[in-house]
Amino acid sequence: MKNIAVLASGRGSNLEAIIKNIENGTLQANLACVISDNKDARALQIARDHGFKAIWLDPGPKKTWLLPEFEENYVKTLQEHKVDLICLAGFMRIIKKPLLEAFKGRIINIHPALLPSFPGLDVQRKALEYGVKFSGCTVHFVNEDVDAGAIITQAAVPVLDEDTPEILSARILKEEHRIYTEAINLIVSGKYRIAGRRVIKTS
Ligand code: GRF
């Protein structure tokens, strides 16, 4: 069984869904550790409550990314835990060279919009304000550009007239919890190939 790590900065509902699916056998992976840049992340508490290793790693002085020496420490910790696949789930830092090089093609992220529309932050509100009639979520590989790597899977939800950003976010989140497990299962199974930007399932 492959080892995964979840990196999360906050609430941890995607982590919670991943843990639930590991516990009920839907997700065939071993959660080697949960790492956060935020000591108070609910995600760390969720991991501990379920008996998984929860680690806070000093993110250093920058707000939105990690200086190389701090990111190297993330690499070291992930390597020590023999992590095969890094799953970002609300990790609020841009991933740079140390992690990208050490875990090439082995970092994935979940984003609450249908990429390439609405990359970045606060995207449920942006989708609503833009007036799109469908939004959703995307699991994608992480590369040097934000929310720009090859798409593994997506799910669409309708945007309804009476939606607020909170209501739309909740509708999308429900799908996030479902598709992240599907995507992780696919990647750890190795039953895919990449053609250009396309992630194609193989048997
Ligand atoms: C999710 O909406 C995810 O798509 C985005 O950050 C949020 C994290 O939520 N990247 P949670 O911490 O998993 O509840």
mmCIF file of C-alpha atoms and ligand atoms in Angstrom:
data_model
loop_
_atom_site.group_PDB
_atom_site.id
_atom_site.type_symbol
_atom_site.label_atom_id
_atom_site.label_comp_id
_atom_site.label_asym_id
_atom_site.label_seq_id
_atom_site.Cartn_x
_atom_site.Cartn_y
_atom_site.Cartn_z
ATOM 1 C CA MET A 1 0.000 0.000 0.000
ATOM 2 C CA LYS A 2 1.304 3.474 -0.908
ATOM 3 C CA ASN A 3 2.017 6.097 1.714
ATOM 4 C CA ILE A 4 0.273 9.436 1.415
ATOM 5 C CA ALA A 5 0.675 12.647 3.385
ATOM 6 C CA VAL A 6 -1.940 15.359 3.687
ATOM 7 C CA LEU A 7 -0.769 18.969 4.007
ATOM 8 C CA ALA A 8 -3.466 21.240 5.409
ATOM 9 C CA SER A 9 -3.546 24.696 6.970
ATOM 10 C CA GLY A 10 -7.012 24.926 8.439
ATOM 11 C CA ARG A 11 -10.439 23.383 8.841
ATOM 12 C CA GLY A 12 -9.470 19.965 7.490
ATOM 13 C CA SER A 13 -12.785 18.759 6.114
ATOM 14 C CA ASN A 14 -11.055 17.174 3.105
ATOM 15 C CA LEU A 15 -8.624 15.475 5.476
ATOM 16 C CA GLU A 16 -11.583 14.250 7.501
ATOM 17 C CA ALA A 17 -13.167 12.745 4.376
ATOM 18 C CA ILE A 18 -9.862 11.103 3.427
ATOM 19 C CA ILE A 19 -9.521 9.602 6.901
ATOM 20 C CA LYS A 20 -13.113 8.385 6.866
ATOM 21 C CA ASN A 21 -12.548 6.717 3.515
ATOM 22 C CA ILE A 22 -9.321 5.085 4.680
ATOM 23 C CA GLU A 23 -11.109 3.815 7.767
ATOM 24 C CA ASN A 24 -14.013 2.377 5.769
ATOM 25 C CA GLY A 25 -11.741 0.887 3.112
ATOM 26 C CA THR A 26 -12.862 3.101 0.216
ATOM 27 C CA LEU A 27 -9.454 4.725 -0.020
ATOM 28 C CA GLN A 28 -6.615 2.271 -0.448
ATOM 29 C CA ALA A 29 -3.663 4.177 0.926
ATOM 30 C CA ASN A 30 -1.772 4.509 4.158
ATOM 31 C CA LEU A 31 -1.883 7.972 5.731
ATOM 32 C CA ALA A 32 1.735 8.289 6.864
ATOM 33 C CA CYS A 33 1.394 11.771 8.337
ATOM 34 C CA VAL A 34 -0.541 15.016 8.342
ATOM 35 C CA ILE A 35 1.551 18.156 8.194
ATOM 36 C CA SER A 36 0.478 21.720 8.831
ATOM 37 C CA ASP A 37 2.116 25.116 8.707
ATOM 38 C CA ASN A 38 -0.432 26.264 11.301
ATOM 39 C CA LYS A 39 -0.120 25.004 14.879
ATOM 40 C CA ASP A 40 -3.815 25.606 15.509
ATOM 41 C CA ALA A 41 -5.113 23.912 12.377
ATOM 42 C CA ARG A 42 -8.189 21.823 13.088
ATOM 43 C CA ALA A 43 -6.672 19.378 10.592
ATOM 44 C CA LEU A 44 -3.929 18.477 13.091
ATOM 45 C CA GLN A 45 -6.503 17.780 15.791
ATOM 46 C CA ILE A 46 -8.550 15.605 13.429
ATOM 47 C CA ALA A 47 -5.445 13.565 12.605
ATOM 48 C CA ARG A 48 -4.580 13.098 16.278
ATOM 49 C CA ASP A 49 -8.151 12.165 17.178
ATOM 50 C CA HIS A 50 -7.993 9.356 14.621
ATOM 51 C CA GLY A 51 -4.574 8.157 15.740
ATOM 52 C CA PHE A 52 -2.588 9.503 12.803
ATOM 53 C CA LYS A 53 0.702 11.339 13.068
ATOM 54 C CA ALA A 54 0.138 15.112 13.154
ATOM 55 C CA ILE A 55 3.128 17.363 12.631
ATOM 56 C CA TRP A 56 3.450 21.122 12.751
ATOM 57 C CA LEU A 57 6.377 22.372 10.696
ATOM 58 C CA ASP A 58 7.629 25.917 11.058
ATOM 59 C CA PRO A 59 6.737 27.756 7.829
ATOM 60 C CA GLY A 60 9.260 30.536 8.426
ATOM 61 C CA PRO A 61 8.736 34.260 7.948
ATOM 62 C CA LYS A 62 6.906 34.365 4.590
ATOM 63 C CA LYS A 63 3.118 34.422 4.507
ATOM 64 C CA THR A 64 2.254 32.630 1.281
ATOM 65 C CA TRP A 65 5.271 30.408 0.624
ATOM 66 C CA LEU A 66 8.208 28.746 2.368
ATOM 67 C CA LEU A 67 11.785 29.990 2.191
ATOM 68 C CA PRO A 68 14.002 27.207 0.775
ATOM 69 C CA GLU A 69 15.482 26.156 4.118
ATOM 70 C CA PHE A 70 11.981 25.801 5.585
ATOM 71 C CA GLU A 71 10.651 23.964 2.557
ATOM 72 C CA GLU A 72 13.670 21.615 2.747
ATOM 73 C CA ASN A 73 12.509 20.675 6.213
ATOM 74 C CA TYR A 74 9.117 19.713 4.764
ATOM 75 C CA VAL A 75 10.923 17.562 2.191
ATOM 76 C CA LYS A 76 13.018 15.888 4.884
ATOM 77 C CA THR A 77 9.996 15.103 7.065
ATOM 78 C CA LEU A 78 8.031 13.707 4.122
ATOM 79 C CA GLN A 79 10.993 11.565 3.080
ATOM 80 C CA GLU A 80 11.462 10.312 6.626
ATOM 81 C CA HIS A 81 7.853 9.143 6.530
ATOM 82 C CA LYS A 82 8.469 7.445 3.170
ATOM 83 C CA VAL A 83 5.685 9.405 1.530
ATOM 84 C CA ASP A 84 4.830 8.405 -2.040
ATOM 85 C CA LEU A 85 2.130 11.011 -2.703
ATOM 86 C CA ILE A 86 1.540 14.448 -1.175
ATOM 87 C CA CYS A 87 -2.096 15.556 -1.076
ATOM 88 C CA LEU A 88 -2.597 19.263 -0.511
ATOM 89 C CA ALA A 89 -5.945 19.947 1.137
ATOM 90 C CA GLY A 90 -6.328 23.610 1.950
ATOM 91 C CA PHE A 91 -2.565 24.106 2.335
ATOM 92 C CA MET A 92 -2.245 27.868 2.014
ATOM 93 C CA ARG A 93 1.304 28.070 0.650
ATOM 94 C CA ILE A 94 2.661 28.113 -2.875
ATOM 95 C CA ILE A 95 4.789 25.021 -3.449
ATOM 96 C CA LYS A 96 8.247 25.760 -4.783
ATOM 97 C CA LYS A 97 11.335 23.978 -6.079
ATOM 98 C CA PRO A 98 12.475 21.922 -3.064
ATOM 99 C CA LEU A 99 9.181 20.027 -2.830
ATOM 100 C CA LEU A 100 8.488 20.020 -6.573
ATOM 101 C CA GLU A 101 11.884 18.513 -7.326
ATOM 102 C CA ALA A 102 11.899 15.966 -4.491
ATOM 103 C CA PHE A 103 8.339 14.839 -5.276
ATOM 104 C CA LYS A 104 8.144 15.348 -9.026
ATOM 105 C CA GLY A 105 4.710 14.310 -10.337
ATOM 106 C CA ARG A 106 3.760 13.192 -6.828
ATOM 107 C CA ILE A 107 1.983 16.264 -5.447
ATOM 108 C CA ILE A 108 -1.736 16.823 -6.015
ATOM 109 C CA ASN A 109 -4.171 19.498 -4.894
ATOM 110 C CA ILE A 110 -7.892 20.051 -4.645
ATOM 111 C CA HIS A 111 -9.329 23.356 -5.823
ATOM 112 C CA PRO A 112 -12.928 24.568 -5.352
ATOM 113 C CA ALA A 113 -13.613 25.640 -8.952
ATOM 114 C CA LEU A 114 -13.608 24.151 -12.422
ATOM 115 C CA LEU A 115 -10.057 24.959 -13.526
ATOM 116 C CA PRO A 116 -8.789 26.654 -15.588
ATOM 117 C CA SER A 117 -11.604 29.012 -14.541
ATOM 118 C CA PHE A 118 -11.098 30.773 -11.240
ATOM 119 C CA PRO A 119 -7.630 29.849 -10.012
ATOM 120 C CA GLY A 120 -6.432 31.421 -6.748
ATOM 121 C CA LEU A 121 -8.384 32.317 -3.628
ATOM 122 C CA ASP A 122 -12.009 33.096 -2.728
ATOM 123 C CA VAL A 123 -13.073 31.416 -5.934
ATOM 124 C CA GLN A 124 -16.594 30.364 -4.933
ATOM 125 C CA ARG A 125 -17.481 34.054 -4.497
ATOM 126 C CA LYS A 126 -15.713 34.928 -7.754
ATOM 127 C CA ALA A 127 -17.630 32.235 -9.663
ATOM 128 C CA LEU A 128 -20.921 33.452 -8.214
ATOM 129 C CA GLU A 129 -20.169 37.099 -9.020
ATOM 130 C CA TYR A 130 -19.028 36.219 -12.529
ATOM 131 C CA GLY A 131 -22.410 34.653 -13.167
ATOM 132 C CA VAL A 132 -21.371 31.159 -14.233
ATOM 133 C CA LYS A 133 -24.227 28.644 -14.095
ATOM 134 C CA PHE A 134 -21.989 25.730 -13.148
ATOM 135 C CA SER A 135 -18.983 25.572 -10.892
ATOM 136 C CA GLY A 136 -17.359 22.653 -9.099
ATOM 137 C CA CYS A 137 -14.021 21.307 -8.025
ATOM 138 C CA THR A 138 -10.824 20.014 -9.556
ATOM 139 C CA VAL A 139 -8.091 17.651 -8.414
ATOM 140 C CA HIS A 140 -4.887 18.389 -10.285
ATOM 141 C CA PHE A 141 -1.172 17.781 -10.216
ATOM 142 C CA VAL A 142 0.854 20.580 -8.703
ATOM 143 C CA ASN A 143 3.485 22.318 -10.783
ATOM 144 C CA GLU A 144 5.354 25.617 -10.504
ATOM 145 C CA ASP A 145 2.301 27.664 -11.507
ATOM 146 C CA VAL A 146 -0.621 28.139 -9.135
ATOM 147 C CA ASP A 147 -3.604 25.823 -9.807
ATOM 148 C CA ALA A 148 -2.238 25.017 -13.241
ATOM 149 C CA GLY A 149 -1.080 21.378 -13.344
ATOM 150 C CA ALA A 150 -2.675 18.539 -15.305
ATOM 151 C CA ILE A 151 -6.260 17.818 -14.280
ATOM 152 C CA ILE A 152 -6.923 14.419 -12.713
ATOM 153 C CA THR A 153 -10.657 14.723 -12.108
ATOM 154 C CA GLN A 154 -13.431 17.284 -11.790
ATOM 155 C CA ALA A 155 -17.024 17.448 -10.597
ATOM 156 C CA ALA A 156 -19.559 20.093 -11.600
ATOM 157 C CA VAL A 157 -22.372 21.535 -9.514
ATOM 158 C CA PRO A 158 -25.087 23.995 -10.557
ATOM 159 C CA VAL A 159 -24.972 27.602 -9.388
ATOM 160 C CA LEU A 160 -28.479 28.528 -8.285
ATOM 161 C CA ASP A 161 -30.081 31.963 -8.284
ATOM 162 C CA GLU A 162 -30.476 32.066 -4.523
ATOM 163 C CA ASP A 163 -26.880 30.957 -3.806
ATOM 164 C CA THR A 164 -24.553 32.838 -1.502
ATOM 165 C CA PRO A 165 -20.803 32.098 -1.513
ATOM 166 C CA GLU A 166 -21.368 29.975 1.605
ATOM 167 C CA ILE A 167 -24.177 27.911 0.085
ATOM 168 C CA LEU A 168 -22.247 27.360 -3.140
ATOM 169 C CA SER A 169 -19.092 26.481 -1.178
ATOM 170 C CA ALA A 170 -20.979 23.836 0.778
ATOM 171 C CA ARG A 171 -22.385 22.294 -2.411
ATOM 172 C CA ILE A 172 -18.892 22.182 -3.929
ATOM 173 C CA LEU A 173 -17.300 20.858 -0.735
ATOM 174 C CA LYS A 174 -19.549 17.819 -0.744
ATOM 175 C CA GLU A 175 -18.170 16.942 -4.191
ATOM 176 C CA GLU A 176 -14.597 17.685 -3.069
ATOM 177 C CA HIS A 177 -14.894 15.079 -0.367
ATOM 178 C CA ARG A 178 -16.008 12.509 -2.931
ATOM 179 C CA ILE A 179 -13.611 13.217 -5.816
ATOM 180 C CA TYR A 180 -10.437 13.638 -3.766
ATOM 181 C CA THR A 181 -10.658 10.021 -2.669
ATOM 182 C CA GLU A 182 -11.332 8.914 -6.254
ATOM 183 C CA ALA A 183 -8.318 10.858 -7.494
ATOM 184 C CA ILE A 184 -5.996 9.546 -4.781
ATOM 185 C CA ASN A 185 -7.106 5.980 -5.485
ATOM 186 C CA LEU A 186 -6.312 6.493 -9.157
ATOM 187 C CA ILE A 187 -2.882 7.993 -8.574
ATOM 188 C CA VAL A 188 -1.750 5.445 -5.988
ATOM 189 C CA SER A 189 -2.992 2.611 -8.215
ATOM 190 C CA GLY A 190 -0.678 3.870 -10.965
ATOM 191 C CA LYS A 191 -3.376 3.075 -13.514
ATOM 192 C CA TYR A 192 -3.037 6.262 -15.538
ATOM 193 C CA ARG A 193 -0.802 7.819 -18.113
ATOM 194 C CA ILE A 194 -0.171 11.426 -18.963
ATOM 195 C CA ALA A 195 -0.420 12.632 -22.544
ATOM 196 C CA GLY A 196 0.404 16.314 -22.749
ATOM 197 C CA ARG A 197 -1.926 17.844 -20.195
ATOM 198 C CA ARG A 198 -4.315 14.890 -20.250
ATOM 199 C CA VAL A 199 -4.446 12.381 -17.416
ATOM 200 C CA ILE A 200 -5.845 9.208 -18.974
ATOM 201 C CA LYS A 201 -6.968 6.122 -17.089
ATOM 202 C CA THR A 202 -5.409 2.826 -18.086
ATOM 203 C CA SER A 203 -6.600 -0.624 -17.090
HETATM 204 C C1 GRF B 1 -11.239 23.463 0.110
HETATM 205 O O1 GRF B 1 -12.295 24.200 -0.438
HETATM 206 C C2 GRF B 1 -10.203 23.153 -0.938
HETATM 207 O O2 GRF B 1 -10.733 22.944 -2.206
HETATM 208 C C3 GRF B 1 -9.344 24.399 -0.931
HETATM 209 O O3 GRF B 1 -9.285 24.774 0.428
HETATM 210 C C4 GRF B 1 -10.432 24.302 1.115
HETATM 211 C C5 GRF B 1 -9.949 23.480 2.255
HETATM 212 O O4 GRF B 1 -11.013 23.064 3.057
HETATM 213 N N1 GRF B 1 -8.059 24.163 -1.537
HETATM 214 P P1 GRF B 1 -10.785 21.996 4.189
HETATM 215 O O5 GRF B 1 -9.672 22.519 5.083
HETATM 216 O O6 GRF B 1 -10.417 20.706 3.538
HETATM 217 O O7 GRF B 1 -12.085 21.914 4.926
#
